[in-house]
PDB file of C-alpha atoms in Angstrom:
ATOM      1  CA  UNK A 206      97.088 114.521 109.837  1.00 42.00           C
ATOM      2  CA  UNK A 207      94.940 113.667 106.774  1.00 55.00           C
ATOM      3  CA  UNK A 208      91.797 115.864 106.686  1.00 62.00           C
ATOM      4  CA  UNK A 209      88.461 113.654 106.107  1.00 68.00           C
ATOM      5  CA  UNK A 210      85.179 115.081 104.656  1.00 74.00           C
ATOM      6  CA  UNK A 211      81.793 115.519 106.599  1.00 79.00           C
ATOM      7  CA  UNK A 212      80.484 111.707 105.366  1.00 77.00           C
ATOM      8  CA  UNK A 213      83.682 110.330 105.920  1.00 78.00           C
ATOM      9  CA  UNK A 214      83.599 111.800 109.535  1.00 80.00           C
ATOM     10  CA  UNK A 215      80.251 110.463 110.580  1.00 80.00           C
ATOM     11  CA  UNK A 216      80.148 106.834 109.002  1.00 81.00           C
ATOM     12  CA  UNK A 217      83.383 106.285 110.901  1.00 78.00           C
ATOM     13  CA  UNK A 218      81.677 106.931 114.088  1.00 84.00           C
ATOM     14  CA  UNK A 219      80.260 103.571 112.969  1.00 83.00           C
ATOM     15  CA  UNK A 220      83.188 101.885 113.776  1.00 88.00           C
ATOM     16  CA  UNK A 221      84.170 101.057 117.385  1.00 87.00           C
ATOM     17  CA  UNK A 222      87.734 102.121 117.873  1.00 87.00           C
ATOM     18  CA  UNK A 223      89.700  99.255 119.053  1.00 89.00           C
ATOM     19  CA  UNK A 224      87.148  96.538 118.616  1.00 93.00           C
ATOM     20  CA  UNK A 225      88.336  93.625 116.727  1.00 94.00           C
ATOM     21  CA  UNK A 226      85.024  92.395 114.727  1.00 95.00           C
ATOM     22  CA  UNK A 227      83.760  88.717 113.559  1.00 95.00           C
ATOM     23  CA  UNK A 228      83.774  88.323 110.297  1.00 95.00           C
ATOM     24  CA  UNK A 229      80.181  88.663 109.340  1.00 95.00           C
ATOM     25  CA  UNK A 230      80.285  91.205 111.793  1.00 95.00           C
ATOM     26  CA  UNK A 231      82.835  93.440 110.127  1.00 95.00           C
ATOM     27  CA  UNK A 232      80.659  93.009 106.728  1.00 96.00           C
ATOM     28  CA  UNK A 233      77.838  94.499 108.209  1.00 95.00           C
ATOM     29  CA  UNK A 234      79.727  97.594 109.237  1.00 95.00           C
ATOM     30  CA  UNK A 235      81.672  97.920 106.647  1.00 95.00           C
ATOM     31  CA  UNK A 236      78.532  98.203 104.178  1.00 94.00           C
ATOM     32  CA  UNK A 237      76.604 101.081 106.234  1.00 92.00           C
ATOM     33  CA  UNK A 238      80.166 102.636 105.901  1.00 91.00           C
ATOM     34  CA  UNK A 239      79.556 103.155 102.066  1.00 90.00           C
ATOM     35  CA  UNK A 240      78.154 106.638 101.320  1.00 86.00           C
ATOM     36  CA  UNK A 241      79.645 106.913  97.316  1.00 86.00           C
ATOM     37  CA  UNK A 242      77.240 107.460  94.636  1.00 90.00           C
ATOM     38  CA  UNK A 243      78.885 104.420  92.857  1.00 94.00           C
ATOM     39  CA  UNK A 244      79.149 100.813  94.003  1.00 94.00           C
ATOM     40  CA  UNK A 245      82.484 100.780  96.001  1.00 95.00           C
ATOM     41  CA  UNK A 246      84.758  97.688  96.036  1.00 96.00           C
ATOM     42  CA  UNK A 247      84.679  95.668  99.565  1.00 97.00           C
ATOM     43  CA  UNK A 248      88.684  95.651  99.814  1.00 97.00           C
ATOM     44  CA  UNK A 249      90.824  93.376 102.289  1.00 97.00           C
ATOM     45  CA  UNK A 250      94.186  94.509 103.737  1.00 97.00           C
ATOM     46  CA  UNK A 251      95.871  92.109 105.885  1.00 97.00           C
ATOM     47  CA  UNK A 252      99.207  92.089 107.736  1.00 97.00           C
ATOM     48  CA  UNK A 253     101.539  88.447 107.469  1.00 97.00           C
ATOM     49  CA  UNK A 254     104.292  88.449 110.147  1.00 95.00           C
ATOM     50  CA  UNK A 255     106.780  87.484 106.965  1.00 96.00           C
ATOM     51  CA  UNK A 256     109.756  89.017 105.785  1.00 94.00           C
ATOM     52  CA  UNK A 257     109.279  89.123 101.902  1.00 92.00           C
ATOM     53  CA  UNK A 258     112.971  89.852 101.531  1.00 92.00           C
ATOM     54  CA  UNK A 259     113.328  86.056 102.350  1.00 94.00           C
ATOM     55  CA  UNK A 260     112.072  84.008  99.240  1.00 92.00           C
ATOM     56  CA  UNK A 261     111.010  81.314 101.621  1.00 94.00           C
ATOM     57  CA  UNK A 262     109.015  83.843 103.235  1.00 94.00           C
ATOM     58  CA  UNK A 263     107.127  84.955 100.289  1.00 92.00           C
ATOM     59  CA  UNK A 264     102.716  84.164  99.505  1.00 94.00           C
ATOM     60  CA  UNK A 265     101.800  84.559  96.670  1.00 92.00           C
ATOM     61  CA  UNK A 266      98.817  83.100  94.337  1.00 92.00           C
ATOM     62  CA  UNK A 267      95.601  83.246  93.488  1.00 92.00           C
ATOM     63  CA  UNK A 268      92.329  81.737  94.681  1.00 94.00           C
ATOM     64  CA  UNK A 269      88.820  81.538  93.020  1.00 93.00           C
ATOM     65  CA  UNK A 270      86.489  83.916  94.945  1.00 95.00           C
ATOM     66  CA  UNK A 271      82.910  81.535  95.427  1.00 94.00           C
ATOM     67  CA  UNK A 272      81.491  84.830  94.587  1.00 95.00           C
ATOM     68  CA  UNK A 273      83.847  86.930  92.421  1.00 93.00           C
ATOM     69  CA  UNK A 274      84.628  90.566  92.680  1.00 93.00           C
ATOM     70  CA  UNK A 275      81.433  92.188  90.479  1.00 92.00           C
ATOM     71  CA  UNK A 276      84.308  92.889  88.060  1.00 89.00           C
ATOM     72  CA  UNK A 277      84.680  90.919  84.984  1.00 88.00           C
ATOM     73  CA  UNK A 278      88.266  90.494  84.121  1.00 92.00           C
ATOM     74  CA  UNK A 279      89.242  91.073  80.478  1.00 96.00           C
ATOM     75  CA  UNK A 280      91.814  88.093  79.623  1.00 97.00           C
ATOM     76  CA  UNK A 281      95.074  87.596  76.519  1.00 98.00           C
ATOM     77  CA  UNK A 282      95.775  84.227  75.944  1.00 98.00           C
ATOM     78  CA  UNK A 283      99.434  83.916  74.082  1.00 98.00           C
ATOM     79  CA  UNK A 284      98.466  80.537  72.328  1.00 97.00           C
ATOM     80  CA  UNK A 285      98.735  78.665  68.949  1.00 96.00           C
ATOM     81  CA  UNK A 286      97.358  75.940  66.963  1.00 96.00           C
ATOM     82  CA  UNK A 287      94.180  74.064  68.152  1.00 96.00           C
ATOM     83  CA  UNK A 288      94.918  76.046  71.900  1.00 97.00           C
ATOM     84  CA  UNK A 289      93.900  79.214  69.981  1.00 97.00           C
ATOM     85  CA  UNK A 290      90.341  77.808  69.914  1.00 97.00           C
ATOM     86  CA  UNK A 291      90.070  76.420  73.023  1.00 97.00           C
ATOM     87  CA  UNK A 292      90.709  79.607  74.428  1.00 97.00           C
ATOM     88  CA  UNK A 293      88.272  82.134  72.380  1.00 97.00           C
ATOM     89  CA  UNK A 294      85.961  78.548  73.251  1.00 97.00           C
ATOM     90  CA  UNK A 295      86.240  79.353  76.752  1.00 97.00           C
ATOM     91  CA  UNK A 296      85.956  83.176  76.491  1.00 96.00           C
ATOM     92  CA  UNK A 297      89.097  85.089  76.406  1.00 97.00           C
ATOM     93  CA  UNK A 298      88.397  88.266  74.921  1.00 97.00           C
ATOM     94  CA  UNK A 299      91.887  88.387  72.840  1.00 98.00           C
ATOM     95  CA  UNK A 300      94.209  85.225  71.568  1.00 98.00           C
ATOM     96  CA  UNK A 301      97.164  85.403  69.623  1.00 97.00           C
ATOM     97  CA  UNK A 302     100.858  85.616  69.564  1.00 96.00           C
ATOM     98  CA  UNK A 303     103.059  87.802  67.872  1.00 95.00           C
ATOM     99  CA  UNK A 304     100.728  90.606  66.739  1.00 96.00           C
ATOM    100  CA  UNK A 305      99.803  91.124  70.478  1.00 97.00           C
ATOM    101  CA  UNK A 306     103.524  91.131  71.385  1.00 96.00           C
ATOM    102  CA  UNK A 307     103.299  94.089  69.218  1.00 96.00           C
ATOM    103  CA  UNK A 308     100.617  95.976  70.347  1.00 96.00           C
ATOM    104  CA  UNK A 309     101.757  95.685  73.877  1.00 97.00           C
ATOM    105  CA  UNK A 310     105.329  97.214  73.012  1.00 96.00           C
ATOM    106  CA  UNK A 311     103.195 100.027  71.361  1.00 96.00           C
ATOM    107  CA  UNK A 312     100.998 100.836  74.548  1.00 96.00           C
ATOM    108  CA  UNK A 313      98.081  98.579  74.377  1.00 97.00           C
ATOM    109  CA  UNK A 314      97.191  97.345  77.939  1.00 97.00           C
ATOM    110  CA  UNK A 315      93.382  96.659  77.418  1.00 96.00           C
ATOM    111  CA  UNK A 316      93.356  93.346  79.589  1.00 97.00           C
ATOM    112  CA  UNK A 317      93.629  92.563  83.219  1.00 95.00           C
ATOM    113  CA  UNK A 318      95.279  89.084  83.107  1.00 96.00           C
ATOM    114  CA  UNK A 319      97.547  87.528  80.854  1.00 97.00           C
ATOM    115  CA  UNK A 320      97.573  83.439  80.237  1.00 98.00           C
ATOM    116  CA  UNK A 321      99.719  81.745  78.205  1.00 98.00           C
ATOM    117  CA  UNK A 322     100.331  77.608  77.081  1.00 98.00           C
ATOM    118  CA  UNK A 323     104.055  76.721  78.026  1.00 97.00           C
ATOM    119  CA  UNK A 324     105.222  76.743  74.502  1.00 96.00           C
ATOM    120  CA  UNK A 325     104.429  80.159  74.188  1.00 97.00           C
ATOM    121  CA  UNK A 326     106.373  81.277  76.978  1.00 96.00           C
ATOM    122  CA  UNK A 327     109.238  81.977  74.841  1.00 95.00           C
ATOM    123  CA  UNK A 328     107.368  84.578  72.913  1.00 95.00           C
ATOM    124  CA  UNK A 329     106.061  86.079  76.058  1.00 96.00           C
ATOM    125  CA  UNK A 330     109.384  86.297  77.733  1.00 94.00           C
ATOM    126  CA  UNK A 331     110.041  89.185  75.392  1.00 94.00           C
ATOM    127  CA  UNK A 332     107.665  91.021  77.130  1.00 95.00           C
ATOM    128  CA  UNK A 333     109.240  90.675  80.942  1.00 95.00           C
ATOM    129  CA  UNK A 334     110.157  93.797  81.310  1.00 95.00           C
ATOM    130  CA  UNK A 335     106.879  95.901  80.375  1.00 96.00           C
ATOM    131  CA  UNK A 336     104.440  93.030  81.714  1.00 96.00           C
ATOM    132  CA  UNK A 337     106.331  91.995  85.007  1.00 93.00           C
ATOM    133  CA  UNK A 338     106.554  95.194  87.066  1.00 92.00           C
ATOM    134  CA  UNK A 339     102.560  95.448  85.750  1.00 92.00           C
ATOM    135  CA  UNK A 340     102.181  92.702  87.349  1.00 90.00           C
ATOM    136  CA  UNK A 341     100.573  90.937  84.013  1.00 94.00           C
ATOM    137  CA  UNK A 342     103.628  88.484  83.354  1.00 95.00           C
ATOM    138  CA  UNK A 343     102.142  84.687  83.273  1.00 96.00           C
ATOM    139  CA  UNK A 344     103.049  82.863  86.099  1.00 93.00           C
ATOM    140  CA  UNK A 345     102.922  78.650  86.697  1.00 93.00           C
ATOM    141  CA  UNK A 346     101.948  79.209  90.518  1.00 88.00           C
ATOM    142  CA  UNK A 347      99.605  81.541  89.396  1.00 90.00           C
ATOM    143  CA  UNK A 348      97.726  79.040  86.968  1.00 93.00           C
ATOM    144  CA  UNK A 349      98.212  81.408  84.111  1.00 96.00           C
ATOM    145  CA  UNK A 350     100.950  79.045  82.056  1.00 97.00           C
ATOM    146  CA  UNK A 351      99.223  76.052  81.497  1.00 97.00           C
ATOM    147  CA  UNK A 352      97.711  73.891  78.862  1.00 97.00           C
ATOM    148  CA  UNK A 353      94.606  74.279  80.225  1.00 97.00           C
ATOM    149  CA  UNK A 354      92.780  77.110  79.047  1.00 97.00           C
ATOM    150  CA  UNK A 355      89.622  76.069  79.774  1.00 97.00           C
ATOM    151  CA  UNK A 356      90.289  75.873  83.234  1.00 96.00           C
ATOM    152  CA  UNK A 357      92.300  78.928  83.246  1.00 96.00           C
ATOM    153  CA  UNK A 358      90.122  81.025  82.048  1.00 97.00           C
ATOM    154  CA  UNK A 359      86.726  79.875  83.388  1.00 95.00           C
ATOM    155  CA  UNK A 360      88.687  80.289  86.710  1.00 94.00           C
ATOM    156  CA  UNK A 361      89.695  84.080  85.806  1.00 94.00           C
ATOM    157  CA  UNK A 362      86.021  84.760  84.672  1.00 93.00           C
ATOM    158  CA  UNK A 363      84.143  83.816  87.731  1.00 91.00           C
ATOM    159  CA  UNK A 364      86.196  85.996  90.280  1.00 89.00           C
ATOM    160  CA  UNK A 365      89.976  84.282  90.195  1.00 92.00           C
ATOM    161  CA  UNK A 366      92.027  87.063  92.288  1.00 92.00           C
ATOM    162  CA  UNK A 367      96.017  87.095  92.722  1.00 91.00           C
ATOM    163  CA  UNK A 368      97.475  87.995  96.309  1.00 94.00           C
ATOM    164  CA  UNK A 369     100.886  88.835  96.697  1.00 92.00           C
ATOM    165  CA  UNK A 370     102.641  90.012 100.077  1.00 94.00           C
ATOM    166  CA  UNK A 371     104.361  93.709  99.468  1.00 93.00           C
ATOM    167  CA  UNK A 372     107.553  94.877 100.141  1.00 92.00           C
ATOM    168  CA  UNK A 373     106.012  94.838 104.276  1.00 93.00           C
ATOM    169  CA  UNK A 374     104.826  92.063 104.040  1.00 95.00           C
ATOM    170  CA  UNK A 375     101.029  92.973 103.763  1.00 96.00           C
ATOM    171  CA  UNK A 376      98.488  91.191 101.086  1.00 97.00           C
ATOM    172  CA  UNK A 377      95.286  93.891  99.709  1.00 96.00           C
ATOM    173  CA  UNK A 378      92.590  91.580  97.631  1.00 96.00           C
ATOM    174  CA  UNK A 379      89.075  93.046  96.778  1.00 95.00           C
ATOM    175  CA  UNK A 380      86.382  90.859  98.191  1.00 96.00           C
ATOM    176  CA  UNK A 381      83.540  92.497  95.700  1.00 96.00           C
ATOM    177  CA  UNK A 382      80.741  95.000  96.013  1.00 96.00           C
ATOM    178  CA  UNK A 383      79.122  96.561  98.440  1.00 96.00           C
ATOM    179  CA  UNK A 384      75.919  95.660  96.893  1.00 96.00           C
ATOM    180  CA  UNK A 385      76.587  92.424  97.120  1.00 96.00           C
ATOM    181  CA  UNK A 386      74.559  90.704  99.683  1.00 97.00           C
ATOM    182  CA  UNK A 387      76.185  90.075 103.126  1.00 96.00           C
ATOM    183  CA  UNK A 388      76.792  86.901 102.958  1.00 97.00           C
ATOM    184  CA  UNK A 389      78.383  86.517  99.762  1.00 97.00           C
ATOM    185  CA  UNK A 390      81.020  89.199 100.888  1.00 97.00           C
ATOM    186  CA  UNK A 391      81.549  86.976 104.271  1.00 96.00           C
ATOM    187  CA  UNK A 392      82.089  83.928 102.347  1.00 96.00           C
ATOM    188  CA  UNK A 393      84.444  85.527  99.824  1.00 96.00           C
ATOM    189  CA  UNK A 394      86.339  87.048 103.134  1.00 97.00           C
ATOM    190  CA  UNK A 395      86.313  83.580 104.609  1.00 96.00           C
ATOM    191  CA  UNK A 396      87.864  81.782 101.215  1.00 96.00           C
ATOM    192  CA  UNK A 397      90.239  84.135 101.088  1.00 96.00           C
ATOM    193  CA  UNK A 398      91.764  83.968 104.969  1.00 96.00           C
ATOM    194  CA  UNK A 399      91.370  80.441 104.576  1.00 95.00           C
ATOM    195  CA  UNK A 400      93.564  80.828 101.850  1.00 96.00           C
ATOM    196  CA  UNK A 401      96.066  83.021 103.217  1.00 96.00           C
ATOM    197  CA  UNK A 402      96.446  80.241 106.736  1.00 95.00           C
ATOM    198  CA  UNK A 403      97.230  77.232 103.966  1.00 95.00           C
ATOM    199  CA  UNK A 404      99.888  79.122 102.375  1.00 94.00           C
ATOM    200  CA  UNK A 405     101.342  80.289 105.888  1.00 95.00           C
ATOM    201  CA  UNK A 406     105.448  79.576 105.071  1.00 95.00           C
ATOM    202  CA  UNK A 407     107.071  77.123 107.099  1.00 94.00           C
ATOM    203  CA  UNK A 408     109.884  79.716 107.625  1.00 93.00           C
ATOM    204  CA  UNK A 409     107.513  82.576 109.362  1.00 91.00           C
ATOM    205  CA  UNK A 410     108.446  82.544 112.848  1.00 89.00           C
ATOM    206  CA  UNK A 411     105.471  84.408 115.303  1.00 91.00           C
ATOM    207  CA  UNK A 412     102.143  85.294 115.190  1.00 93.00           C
ATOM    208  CA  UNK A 413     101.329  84.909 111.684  1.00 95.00           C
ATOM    209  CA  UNK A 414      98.170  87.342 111.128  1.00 94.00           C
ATOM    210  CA  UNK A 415      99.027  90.771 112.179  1.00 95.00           C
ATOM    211  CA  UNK A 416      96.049  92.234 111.436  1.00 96.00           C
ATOM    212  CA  UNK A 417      93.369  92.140 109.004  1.00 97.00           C
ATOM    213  CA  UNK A 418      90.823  95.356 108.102  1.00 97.00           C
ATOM    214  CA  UNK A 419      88.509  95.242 105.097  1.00 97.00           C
ATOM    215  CA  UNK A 420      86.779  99.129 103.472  1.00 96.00           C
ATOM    216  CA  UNK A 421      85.429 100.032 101.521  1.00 95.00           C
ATOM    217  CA  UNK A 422      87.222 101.976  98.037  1.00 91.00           C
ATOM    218  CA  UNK A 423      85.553 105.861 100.494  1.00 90.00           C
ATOM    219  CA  UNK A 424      85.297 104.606 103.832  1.00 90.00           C
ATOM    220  CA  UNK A 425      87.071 104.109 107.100  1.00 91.00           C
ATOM    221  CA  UNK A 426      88.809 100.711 107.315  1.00 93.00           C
ATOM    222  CA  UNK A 427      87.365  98.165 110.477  1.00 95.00           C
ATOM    223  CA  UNK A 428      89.532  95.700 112.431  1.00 95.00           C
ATOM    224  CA  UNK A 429      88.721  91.901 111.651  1.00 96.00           C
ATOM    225  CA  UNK A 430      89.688  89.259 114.790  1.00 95.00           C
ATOM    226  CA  UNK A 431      92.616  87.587 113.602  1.00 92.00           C
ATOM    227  CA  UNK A 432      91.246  84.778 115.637  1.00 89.00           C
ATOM    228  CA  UNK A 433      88.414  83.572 113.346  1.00 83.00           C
ATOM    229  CA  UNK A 434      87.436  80.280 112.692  1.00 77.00           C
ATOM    230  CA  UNK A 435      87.774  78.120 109.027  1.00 72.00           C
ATOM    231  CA  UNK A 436      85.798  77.326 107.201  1.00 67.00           C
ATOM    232  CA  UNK A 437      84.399  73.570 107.858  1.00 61.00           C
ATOM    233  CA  UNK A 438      85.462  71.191 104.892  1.00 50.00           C
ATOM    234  CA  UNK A 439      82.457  69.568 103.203  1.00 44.00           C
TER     235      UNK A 439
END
């Protein structure tokens, strides 16, 4: 049994042991759950009844938080020619090509997402193997090989986030702050579940939301009704 200190013990006498909350709800209790001097990340866990060993069973993407995270994502573009300005136009902190294929096979890591115009591709590709098991290797269902930087990278700057189901077949995405008002951390919730529903593979057989829990980074995690509604569509 994992030991848990004294503030850990008493905020999660907040939560009511097999009560399945709404989703503003949950938000509310998950905040008063926050007792760390610094402003913890609201993250969301939530259990897909997939089998990722099937690739037709597989989510994975990324959607644009309405909110963001309260993180601001350092981005590489791999681009050339006029692309190189339209990128370092739209704010990526570092553009190049070869001189960053470089760095990166001498250690340098100091960016969160990696984009990259299809022609470049072939460059990039000789990073696979140090940028793919980070998780930083452009992807086309991801949005990050594309033409348009603009897009791509405005998208990354206001609170894009990747999901991916694991090797069980669950999906953890951070929602945003804890100081971020209440409603801002429901709606992020909601675009996210409403997310994960749209992408639900034809193949998955069964009840396809397990279970869903949101904490935050110190604090006890509290059960979300799988049954909540979507968002209406303007």
């Amino acid at each position: 049994m994992a030991k848990f200190g004294k503030k850990y013990q008493e905020v999660a006498k907040l939560v009511e042991a097999g009560k399945a909350y709404d989703l503003a709800e949950a938000v509310e209790v998950v905040k008063k759950t926050a007792t760390a001097k610094f402003d913890e990340t609201v993250d969301v866990a939530v259990r897909l009844g997939v089998n990722p060993k099937y690739a037709d069973q597989q989510v994975r993407g990324a959607v644009v938080l309405p909110h963001g995270t309260g993180k601001t994502k350092k981005v590489l573009v791999f681009a050339k020619g006029d692309k190189v300005a339209e990128a370092q136009a739209a704010g990526a902190d570092y553009v190049g090509s070869d001189e960053y294929v470089a760095k990166i096979k001498e250690g340098w890591f100091d960016f969160d997402v990696t984009v990259a115009t299809p022609d470049m591709m072939g460059v990039v590709g000789r990073l696979g193997r140090i940028l793919g098991p980070r998780g930083l290797m452009p992807n086309p269902k991801l949005g990050t090989v594309t033409m348009d930087l603009t897009k791509a990278v405005n998208e990354i700057k206001a609170g894009k986030v990747e999901y991916r189901t694991d090797k069980a077949g669950n999906v953890h995405v951070p929602i945003g702050k804890v100081s971020f008002e209440s409603e801002k951390l429901v709606q992020n919730l909601q675009t996210l579940l409403d997310t994960l529903v749209k992408v639900k593979p034809a193949a998955a057989k069964g009840q396809y939301m397990r279970n869903i829990t949101i904490s935050t980074t110190m604090g006890p995690a509290v059960t979300v009704n799988t049954n909540f509604k979507a968002a209406k569509s303007e």
